[in-house]
Amino acid sequence: MSFVHVLDDNTINKIAAGEVVERPASVIKELVENAIDAKADRIEVEIMAGGTSFMRVSDNGIGMSREDAEKAILRHATSKIVQVDDLQAIATLGFRGEALPSIASVSRFNLQTRQAGAELGTEIKITGGKTTEIGAAGCNLGTTIRVEDLFFNTPARKKFLKTNNTESGRINEFIIKLAISHPEIAFKLINNNKSSLATPGRGDLKETLQSLYGASVGQSLLPLEFEDEDIKLWGFVSKPSAIRSSRSWQTFIVNGRIIASRAIAKAIDNAYHALIPKSGYPLIALNIEMPQHTIDVNVHPQKTEMKFEDESRIFKAVYKAVLDAVRPKGQVGQLGQLAAQADHVQQHVEKGLQELNFGQSVMNFPLREEKPAMTWQEGTIALAQDKSVKSVQSVVDEEEKLPTAGMIPIGQVDDTYIIAQDGDSLYIVDQHAAHERVLFDRFSAQAEHIPSQQLLVHLILDFSTHESQIIEENLELLAGLGFGLEPSGPNQFRLMEVPADVPSSQAEEFIREVLASMEELHRPTAAELRQAVLATTACKAAIKAGFKLNYRQMEILLQELNDTAMPYTCPHGRPTIIKFSSDELAKMFKRTGF
Ligand code: ADP
Ligand code: MG
């Protein structure tokens, strides 16, 4: 007797469904992509219970004849490629011809379609892969597909579904990306009878982004453009003030297809963080156009990953495009300097300096005769070879208390480092890290209640579903830390108060950074959240690298640093001081043995 047999089609479809149809969002993805391929300019998606009980995708595209509709539900039936060579140049989103039969094999499936000119359309009903009805029916122009009770006949799969909220969140996020990739299509998503997003479909990417992410986002968008031979990039990236806590606000589109790419994400991070050293991600809508034959989209059944023939070329193009967009025009980007130059940053630096002076404003302080600025040019003193730096580091690690006599400033290098001495040792102090430590300790001492300031103009801010959840769950804690927030709409909050030490002009940037640091922690405890908020606050309020300090200001900073419990590291764990003892100096100058 023979044990080997060929599987029947229904079984094959169910197996394929395992790859293509992972969850409601993947069904939506396939159906909407089909609608786009069918040249629709209006696509409406409706879901109930996260898509598990009901999903509907309606389009006004070209529709199908009865003959085509019957074929479409067969495995490997597609109108999009004819032979394997066509894979070299796939211009449509679909091409495998397995979505419809796979979806129909694990749900109650209903397809209605009508072509222009036809009086009647076609309706097909399939339950768990078995066609129960095919017939003529009155239908709207285009195609409507309903998928009910997903995985009703595969209970094991059903168990793997997340909560309805998570599933609808994914669908929401995905439709957002699709809408961004097609500003010329009007998208609408209805979730549990409520409209959750709608785009105008007038072909304007900026307008589309605003309709999706809130009108205020519009002001923070910088246009992005780049062209090099056969590569073209365009889209929008947000200003540093509109930093987001996760990459879910980033959409990459290659030749019209939404993709995930570690290389692209990394290139954006690198470019952005070269200019703005902080955590979080910019909002970005990035279109890339390149010869179809240099990419391979047939890597994965869900078609979300893409292989590039020359990944480093993409990387460089994205890096350059983002850098050019974010960098002020005409500036030859010097790392870190950008931050010190923007106007609003200047205000906050001044505010930070006031902090330095025990409540008195340094700016108004009768300054002692300023010592002649000893501005050492970068590179004229090579203080340490690699090896000696290591030994210096080990001294730093000992966490010894600074000598009480205190460090005396000698000068400032690169407007960033304070050079100091205390008689027998030489110190290099990172002014930003040092001030961060000082402020962090001061805020921590204010225990549970950080004083807050009312914002004159309340800010209405839009967040992602996930961010909103974090805020919702921690409203009280955030209030104790100086943030007055209240819900003002779906995924929207009104920001009314921020900690007193942060300039109000940076309130939005600030709350977004706090969220970014909160999101990095997985299920953070109250103590961790507090730590994250305090560290961000300290970082925001601290003087920046690139800011010129006068002698008195350096003196105050060093004194205050000396009074903290852990002067040698900033709240993020980076060193604040590098010390060269007289022994070490002697070693470096090969004086030992004399
Ligand atoms: P693929 O998209 O990979 O070709 P599908 O199983 O998703 O495979 O769809 C099979 C075929 O059905 C498509 O090639 C297309 O011809 C037709 N089709 C599917 N959805 C639509 C739609 N919304 N409008 C018009 N034709 C459609
Ligand atoms: Mg398809």
XYZ file of C-alpha atoms and ligand atoms in Angstrom:
622
model
C 0.000 0.000 0.000
C 1.192 3.515 -0.756
C 1.460 6.230 1.855
C 2.379 9.086 -0.410
C -0.501 11.027 -1.882
C -0.947 14.394 -3.497
C -2.727 16.907 -1.255
C -6.079 18.207 -2.401
C -6.385 21.886 -3.316
C -8.287 22.892 -0.227
C -5.560 21.467 2.021
C -2.855 23.153 -0.048
C -4.681 26.458 0.258
C -4.936 26.118 4.000
C -1.210 25.459 4.197
C -0.500 28.446 1.984
C -2.821 30.445 4.201
C -0.347 29.779 6.981
C 2.176 31.848 5.099
C 0.068 34.525 3.504
C -2.713 34.918 6.038
C -1.156 35.262 9.409
C -3.667 37.623 10.945
C -6.454 40.035 10.003
C -3.940 42.698 8.999
C -2.430 40.363 6.415
C -5.869 39.745 4.888
C -6.423 43.491 4.669
C -3.002 43.911 3.122
C -3.702 41.402 0.352
C -7.188 42.718 -0.388
C -6.176 46.361 -0.443
C -3.167 45.586 -2.610
C -5.473 43.860 -5.049
C -7.696 46.938 -5.072
C -4.672 49.137 -5.806
C -3.569 46.800 -8.590
C -7.118 47.088 -9.965
C -6.513 50.855 -10.360
C -9.075 51.959 -7.803
C -8.958 55.571 -6.653
C -11.318 55.011 -3.723
C -10.795 52.184 -1.262
C -12.904 51.680 1.809
C -12.002 49.223 4.552
C -14.318 48.248 7.347
C -13.501 45.998 10.282
C -15.229 44.718 13.407
C -13.568 43.190 16.451
C -10.074 43.799 15.153
C -11.027 42.139 11.878
C -11.560 38.751 13.480
C -15.340 38.725 13.042
C -15.703 40.968 9.994
C -13.594 42.650 7.319
C -14.723 44.361 4.161
C -12.640 45.936 1.406
C -14.517 47.833 -1.300
C -12.884 49.429 -4.309
C -13.991 51.268 -7.429
C -11.390 49.572 -9.622
C -11.703 47.690 -12.898
C -13.639 44.762 -11.393
C -13.719 41.249 -12.846
C -15.796 39.437 -15.406
C -17.587 36.324 -14.177
C -14.990 34.136 -15.872
C -12.114 36.016 -14.252
C -13.770 36.043 -10.850
C -14.128 32.267 -10.956
C -10.477 31.908 -11.886
C -9.299 34.424 -9.313
C -10.316 32.136 -6.483
C -8.230 29.277 -7.847
C -4.715 28.722 -6.581
C -1.946 30.353 -8.622
C -4.476 32.215 -10.707
C -3.243 35.688 -11.445
C -3.642 38.284 -14.147
C -0.376 39.909 -13.195
C 2.390 37.663 -14.498
C 2.404 35.051 -17.195
C 5.818 33.495 -16.888
C 8.763 33.443 -14.548
C 10.639 36.071 -16.568
C 7.983 38.589 -15.623
C 9.247 38.350 -12.040
C 12.204 40.414 -13.190
C 10.001 43.438 -13.548
C 7.029 43.219 -11.256
C 5.128 46.457 -11.253
C 2.018 45.237 -9.464
C 1.764 44.559 -5.734
C 0.388 41.046 -6.108
C 1.739 38.365 -8.395
C 1.689 35.043 -6.615
C -1.974 34.427 -7.181
C -2.473 32.810 -3.822
C -4.122 35.452 -1.666
C -7.757 34.981 -2.557
C -7.844 31.166 -2.373
C -5.801 31.214 0.856
C -8.096 33.714 2.553
C -11.192 31.903 1.315
C -9.907 28.633 2.764
C -9.861 29.943 6.334
C -12.959 32.156 6.496
C -16.476 32.792 5.262
C -15.652 34.638 2.067
C -17.884 36.713 -0.169
C -16.805 38.398 -3.390
C -18.920 40.819 -5.389
C -17.565 42.396 -8.525
C -18.809 44.306 -11.531
C -17.013 45.781 -14.520
C -17.906 49.039 -16.187
C -20.534 48.479 -18.864
C -21.892 45.286 -17.314
C -25.383 45.507 -15.931
C -25.018 42.705 -13.484
C -22.009 41.690 -11.526
C -20.885 38.388 -10.070
C -21.159 37.123 -6.520
C -19.144 34.199 -5.172
C -19.502 32.711 -1.696
C -16.918 30.363 -0.230
C -16.957 28.826 3.243
C -13.733 27.297 4.544
C -12.495 26.753 0.990
C -15.748 25.233 -0.345
C -17.525 27.282 -2.979
C -21.174 27.405 -1.992
C -22.548 29.882 -4.498
C -21.618 31.505 -7.792
C -24.123 33.696 -9.557
C -25.085 36.959 -11.151
C -25.950 39.737 -8.741
C -26.515 43.461 -8.584
C -23.211 44.967 -7.425
C -21.458 48.283 -7.178
C -18.894 49.080 -9.814
C -15.559 47.587 -8.781
C -14.996 44.876 -6.230
C -16.145 44.279 -2.670
C -14.783 41.407 -0.649
C -16.134 40.431 2.769
C -14.221 38.090 5.046
C -16.036 36.873 8.144
C -15.009 34.623 11.049
C -11.363 34.392 10.106
C -9.793 31.069 11.151
C -13.190 29.644 12.206
C -12.076 26.273 10.805
C -8.477 26.444 12.037
C -8.862 26.984 15.814
C -5.130 26.572 16.425
C -4.417 29.670 14.343
C -7.209 31.599 15.937
C -5.558 31.109 19.305
C -2.466 32.938 18.130
C -4.338 36.133 17.465
C -3.616 39.011 19.801
C -6.347 41.126 21.381
C -8.796 42.843 19.058
C -7.188 46.161 19.927
C -3.768 44.971 18.853
C -5.145 43.562 15.610
C -7.073 46.721 14.767
C -3.988 48.748 15.677
C -1.988 46.797 13.118
C -4.632 47.295 10.466
C -4.773 50.982 11.250
C -0.997 51.266 10.974
C -0.977 49.378 7.725
C -3.702 51.427 6.063
C -1.804 54.539 7.101
C 1.257 53.264 5.253
C -0.767 52.293 2.206
C -2.399 55.701 2.142
C 1.047 57.316 2.330
C 2.261 55.192 -0.547
C -0.768 56.247 -2.606
C -1.736 59.868 -1.999
C -3.796 59.689 -5.196
C -6.146 57.122 -3.663
C -8.807 58.179 -1.144
C -8.637 55.687 1.721
C -11.203 55.263 4.411
C -11.060 52.973 7.412
C -14.119 52.239 9.525
C -13.470 50.443 12.779
C -16.453 49.168 14.789
C -18.799 51.562 12.999
C -16.554 54.566 13.635
C -14.502 56.272 10.963
C -10.892 56.015 12.088
C -9.082 57.561 9.143
C -9.787 59.141 5.790
C -7.450 60.635 3.217
C -8.468 63.115 0.516
C -6.852 61.220 -2.381
C -5.837 64.345 -4.259
C -2.299 63.167 -4.922
C -0.692 65.530 -2.400
C 1.632 63.644 -0.028
C 1.840 66.431 2.539
C -1.920 66.803 2.663
C -2.193 63.027 3.048
C 0.296 62.989 5.941
C -1.639 65.764 7.668
C -4.934 63.950 7.318
C -3.350 60.855 8.846
C -1.123 62.284 11.570
C -2.934 65.491 12.458
C -2.825 68.988 11.003
C -0.058 70.126 13.357
C 2.333 67.592 11.848
C 2.308 69.627 8.660
C 4.401 72.390 10.184
C 7.094 69.971 11.232
C 7.635 68.375 7.838
C 10.760 69.062 5.818
C 10.755 68.107 2.143
C 13.306 65.522 1.149
C 14.717 65.120 -2.328
C 17.655 63.364 -3.877
C 18.594 62.168 -7.315
C 21.606 60.248 -8.534
C 21.716 58.547 -11.904
C 18.903 56.006 -11.815
C 17.970 56.435 -8.136
C 15.405 58.972 -7.066
C 14.264 59.738 -3.519
C 11.509 62.044 -2.342
C 9.138 62.542 0.527
C 9.073 64.250 3.918
C 10.972 63.953 7.168
C 10.008 65.630 10.434
C 12.043 68.307 12.149
C 13.964 67.268 15.257
C 11.272 68.903 17.384
C 8.745 66.334 16.222
C 10.681 63.268 17.262
C 8.644 60.071 17.748
C 9.057 57.210 20.103
C 8.929 54.413 17.588
C 9.594 53.576 13.986
C 5.889 53.054 13.362
C 5.813 56.610 12.009
C 8.283 55.698 9.301
C 7.130 54.537 5.888
C 9.497 53.321 3.210
C 8.167 52.865 -0.291
C 10.257 51.365 -3.056
C 8.724 51.597 -6.516
C 5.304 51.947 -4.947
C 5.681 48.989 -2.602
C 5.786 49.442 1.177
C 8.789 47.643 2.521
C 10.727 47.048 5.696
C 14.465 47.544 5.420
C 17.029 47.552 8.187
C 19.515 49.314 5.918
C 17.160 52.189 5.202
C 16.138 52.528 8.846
C 19.783 52.584 9.884
C 20.711 55.163 7.265
C 17.961 57.452 8.577
C 19.046 56.959 12.188
C 22.651 57.683 11.354
C 21.915 60.805 9.370
C 19.454 62.140 11.903
C 21.494 61.377 14.971
C 24.630 62.797 13.429
C 22.832 66.116 13.695
C 20.650 65.644 16.740
C 22.182 63.391 19.361
C 19.140 62.042 21.150
C 16.891 59.042 21.220
C 13.748 58.599 19.178
C 12.935 58.536 15.512
C 11.784 61.107 13.005
C 8.481 60.734 11.246
C 9.330 59.962 7.646
C 7.583 59.173 4.401
C 10.281 58.064 2.020
C 9.701 57.177 -1.616
C 12.478 55.495 -3.528
C 12.376 54.916 -7.242
C 14.994 52.728 -8.843
C 15.257 50.272 -11.712
C 13.008 47.333 -10.958
C 15.649 44.868 -12.103
C 18.017 45.927 -9.280
C 15.665 44.739 -6.565
C 14.095 41.423 -5.723
C 10.630 41.500 -4.238
C 10.006 37.797 -4.359
C 11.871 37.100 -1.132
C 8.955 36.459 1.162
C 5.296 35.514 0.660
C 4.178 38.691 2.418
C 6.486 40.682 0.177
C 7.510 42.967 3.039
C 11.227 42.496 2.698
C 13.139 43.577 -0.311
C 16.589 42.628 -1.542
C 18.726 45.311 -3.122
C 21.438 44.539 -5.615
C 23.566 47.294 -4.102
C 22.533 47.933 -0.525
C 25.329 50.391 0.226
C 24.191 52.602 -2.594
C 20.698 52.794 -1.108
C 22.186 53.430 2.293
C 24.268 56.353 1.027
C 21.409 57.858 -0.943
C 19.044 57.747 2.050
C 21.718 59.082 4.389
C 22.437 61.995 2.106
C 18.776 62.778 1.440
C 17.890 62.907 5.139
C 20.985 64.898 6.047
C 20.271 67.471 3.348
C 16.647 67.786 4.415
C 17.328 68.252 8.119
C 20.491 70.292 7.937
C 19.927 74.037 7.656
C 20.676 75.245 4.169
C 24.240 76.300 3.486
C 25.684 74.710 6.570
C 28.495 72.244 6.281
C 27.330 69.950 9.035
C 29.589 69.960 12.013
C 28.372 67.364 14.432
C 26.538 68.739 17.381
C 26.844 72.329 16.256
C 23.477 72.398 14.643
C 21.751 72.037 17.981
C 23.589 74.996 19.438
C 22.653 77.227 16.561
C 18.916 76.919 16.317
C 17.211 79.873 17.898
C 14.995 78.066 20.329
C 17.851 75.934 21.496
C 19.693 79.106 22.324
C 16.875 80.136 24.639
C 17.032 76.885 26.415
C 20.776 77.037 26.757
C 20.393 80.378 28.475
C 17.770 78.925 30.714
C 20.098 76.042 31.445
C 22.830 78.457 32.377
C 20.580 80.187 34.831
C 20.221 76.844 36.532
C 23.917 76.806 37.033
C 23.993 79.825 39.213
C 22.206 78.742 42.372
C 19.002 80.368 41.300
C 20.675 83.593 40.281
C 20.971 84.268 36.609
C 24.491 83.850 35.366
C 23.609 86.245 32.606
C 23.087 89.067 35.086
C 25.896 88.104 37.400
C 28.526 90.795 37.797
C 31.246 88.951 36.037
C 34.692 88.854 37.417
C 37.345 89.966 34.966
C 37.177 87.277 32.369
C 40.378 85.348 31.998
C 41.730 85.606 28.494
C 40.077 82.796 26.638
C 42.537 79.983 26.199
C 40.911 78.433 23.231
C 43.022 75.523 22.282
C 42.640 74.506 18.738
C 41.384 71.048 18.189
C 44.240 68.695 17.537
C 47.060 70.869 18.839
C 47.270 68.841 22.001
C 47.226 65.127 21.658
C 46.717 64.337 25.281
C 46.622 60.633 25.149
C 47.491 57.685 23.025
C 44.959 54.890 22.960
C 46.743 52.942 25.631
C 46.960 55.745 28.128
C 43.318 56.596 27.601
C 42.500 53.172 28.876
C 44.462 53.699 32.044
C 42.765 57.035 32.503
C 39.431 55.334 32.087
C 40.207 52.882 34.861
C 40.838 55.769 37.201
C 37.502 57.217 36.259
C 35.834 53.924 37.003
C 36.979 54.062 40.605
C 34.345 56.686 41.297
C 36.555 58.532 43.696
C 35.352 61.811 45.104
C 36.818 64.906 43.539
C 39.465 66.620 45.634
C 37.655 69.072 47.867
C 40.013 71.859 46.994
C 38.118 71.704 43.718
C 39.090 71.998 40.141
C 40.157 75.312 38.751
C 39.159 75.947 35.172
C 41.932 76.646 32.705
C 39.910 77.105 29.563
C 37.369 75.665 27.199
C 38.145 73.604 24.124
C 35.845 73.377 21.122
C 33.157 75.152 23.188
C 32.440 71.728 24.593
C 35.127 70.603 27.049
C 36.342 72.394 30.128
C 40.015 71.911 30.849
C 40.765 72.162 34.566
C 43.482 71.418 37.115
C 43.716 71.032 40.865
C 47.413 71.429 41.423
C 48.665 68.005 40.436
C 46.072 66.598 38.050
C 44.651 67.629 34.732
C 40.931 67.248 33.993
C 38.833 67.302 30.869
C 35.167 67.792 31.622
C 32.336 67.327 29.129
C 30.229 70.389 29.927
C 26.919 68.910 28.788
C 27.376 65.608 30.594
C 28.530 67.422 33.725
C 25.549 69.758 33.786
C 23.229 66.833 33.131
C 24.575 65.130 36.236
C 24.113 68.274 38.314
C 20.527 68.767 37.181
C 19.628 65.111 37.477
C 20.704 65.086 41.107
C 18.784 68.255 41.798
C 15.589 66.911 40.220
C 15.918 63.605 42.034
C 16.137 65.484 45.320
C 12.784 67.058 44.570
C 11.370 63.608 45.335
C 7.907 62.900 44.011
C 7.007 66.383 43.028
C 8.750 68.129 40.206
C 7.443 71.677 39.989
C 5.571 72.277 36.766
C 4.721 75.314 34.706
C 1.453 75.986 32.915
C 1.758 76.285 29.173
C 0.162 79.504 28.008
C -1.002 77.761 24.887
C -2.062 74.176 25.455
C -0.723 71.805 22.853
C -2.944 69.252 21.163
C -0.665 66.380 20.280
C -1.267 63.273 18.221
C 0.287 60.000 19.242
C 0.418 56.471 17.919
C -1.895 53.863 19.435
C 0.961 52.421 21.432
C 2.158 55.780 22.722
C -1.378 56.668 23.743
C -1.576 53.451 25.724
C 1.630 54.292 27.590
C 0.379 57.787 28.386
C -3.050 56.569 29.438
C -1.550 54.033 31.817
C 0.812 56.556 33.377
C -1.177 59.782 33.545
C -0.781 60.116 37.298
C 2.880 59.318 37.337
C 3.508 61.808 34.547
C 1.568 64.435 36.490
C 3.847 63.897 39.488
C 6.811 64.436 37.203
C 5.471 67.739 35.989
C 3.513 66.727 32.888
C -0.142 67.768 32.835
C -1.853 65.747 30.110
C -5.463 64.925 29.405
C -7.084 62.942 26.604
C -8.664 65.091 23.921
C -9.539 62.622 21.180
C -8.602 59.226 19.806
C -4.818 58.938 20.194
C -4.720 62.607 21.056
C -3.813 64.454 24.255
C -3.809 68.011 25.478
C -0.469 68.991 27.029
C -1.084 71.661 29.660
C 1.925 71.560 31.963
C 5.590 70.661 31.653
C 8.366 70.562 34.264
C 9.435 74.067 35.225
C 13.010 73.577 34.088
C 12.129 72.992 30.477
C 11.525 75.927 28.150
C 7.930 75.859 26.980
C 9.069 76.233 23.385
C 10.370 72.713 23.674
C 7.393 71.168 25.396
C 6.409 68.950 22.487
C 9.895 67.793 21.679
C 10.299 67.080 25.344
C 7.238 64.897 25.869
C 8.094 62.966 22.701
C 11.580 62.288 23.959
C 10.239 61.161 27.293
C 7.958 58.745 25.459
C 10.873 57.540 23.363
C 12.809 56.684 26.485
C 9.735 55.084 28.042
C 9.198 52.911 25.002
C 12.729 51.636 25.114
C 11.930 50.073 28.466
C 9.704 47.072 28.135
C 6.882 47.291 30.698
C 8.710 49.829 32.823
C 8.142 50.119 36.569
C 7.185 53.453 38.122
C 10.751 53.887 39.363
C 12.193 53.234 35.904
C 9.773 55.679 34.339
C 10.730 58.282 36.875
C 14.383 57.717 36.151
C 13.740 57.983 32.407
C 11.811 61.232 32.772
C 14.374 62.780 35.104
C 17.251 61.860 32.817
C 15.448 63.334 29.798
C 14.582 66.471 31.745
C 18.177 66.878 32.871
C 19.421 66.332 29.345
C 16.984 68.876 27.902
C 17.716 71.541 30.451
C 21.496 71.079 30.458
C 23.822 73.343 28.524
C 24.761 71.869 25.188
C 28.057 71.089 23.584
C 29.116 73.971 21.384
C 28.132 76.668 23.870
C 30.796 79.136 24.897
C 31.181 79.468 28.670
C 32.926 82.283 30.473
C 35.312 81.660 33.308
C 32.756 82.214 36.057
C 30.303 79.847 34.440
C 32.953 77.149 34.216
C 33.805 77.672 37.861
C 30.200 77.296 38.967
C 29.674 74.189 36.884
C 32.775 72.512 38.290
C 31.801 73.416 41.844
C 28.316 72.054 41.414
C 29.617 68.906 39.817
C 31.965 68.479 42.727
C 29.012 68.549 45.108
C 27.149 65.696 43.431
C 27.383 62.144 44.708
C 28.545 60.656 41.414
C 30.491 63.334 39.596
C 32.210 60.950 37.201
C 29.228 59.800 35.153
C 26.201 61.444 33.612
C 22.730 59.946 34.282
C 23.056 57.901 31.084
C 26.251 56.342 32.376
C 28.653 58.185 30.104
C 31.784 59.723 31.617
C 31.701 63.379 32.613
C 35.338 63.767 33.601
C 38.575 62.361 32.306
C 41.392 62.717 34.765
C 45.143 62.648 34.179
C 47.017 62.337 37.448
C 50.535 63.657 37.673
C 51.814 60.060 37.551
C 49.946 59.456 34.360
C 51.179 62.665 32.837
C 54.701 61.641 33.751
C 54.217 58.262 32.113
C 52.882 59.831 28.960
C 55.885 62.103 28.730
C 58.155 59.158 29.503
C 59.432 60.894 32.599
C 59.233 57.743 34.693
C 62.517 56.299 35.797
C 64.155 59.667 36.191
P -2.427 38.132 -7.108
O -2.822 39.460 -6.559
O -1.120 37.649 -6.562
O -2.516 38.066 -8.591
P -4.758 37.217 -5.761
O -5.158 35.873 -5.274
O -4.628 38.266 -4.741
O -3.439 37.049 -6.559
O -5.789 37.678 -6.855
C -5.997 36.868 -8.000
C -6.483 37.683 -9.195
O -7.779 38.173 -8.942
C -5.661 38.927 -9.460
O -4.542 38.660 -10.271
C -6.675 39.845 -10.158
O -6.731 39.559 -11.522
C -7.999 39.422 -9.542
N -8.421 40.352 -8.477
C -8.267 40.181 -7.149
N -8.780 41.216 -6.458
C -9.264 42.082 -7.364
C -9.931 43.361 -7.295
N -10.155 43.955 -6.118
N -10.287 43.961 -8.454
C -10.050 43.360 -9.640
N -9.434 42.164 -9.772
C -9.055 41.520 -8.667
Mg -3.148 39.842 -4.634
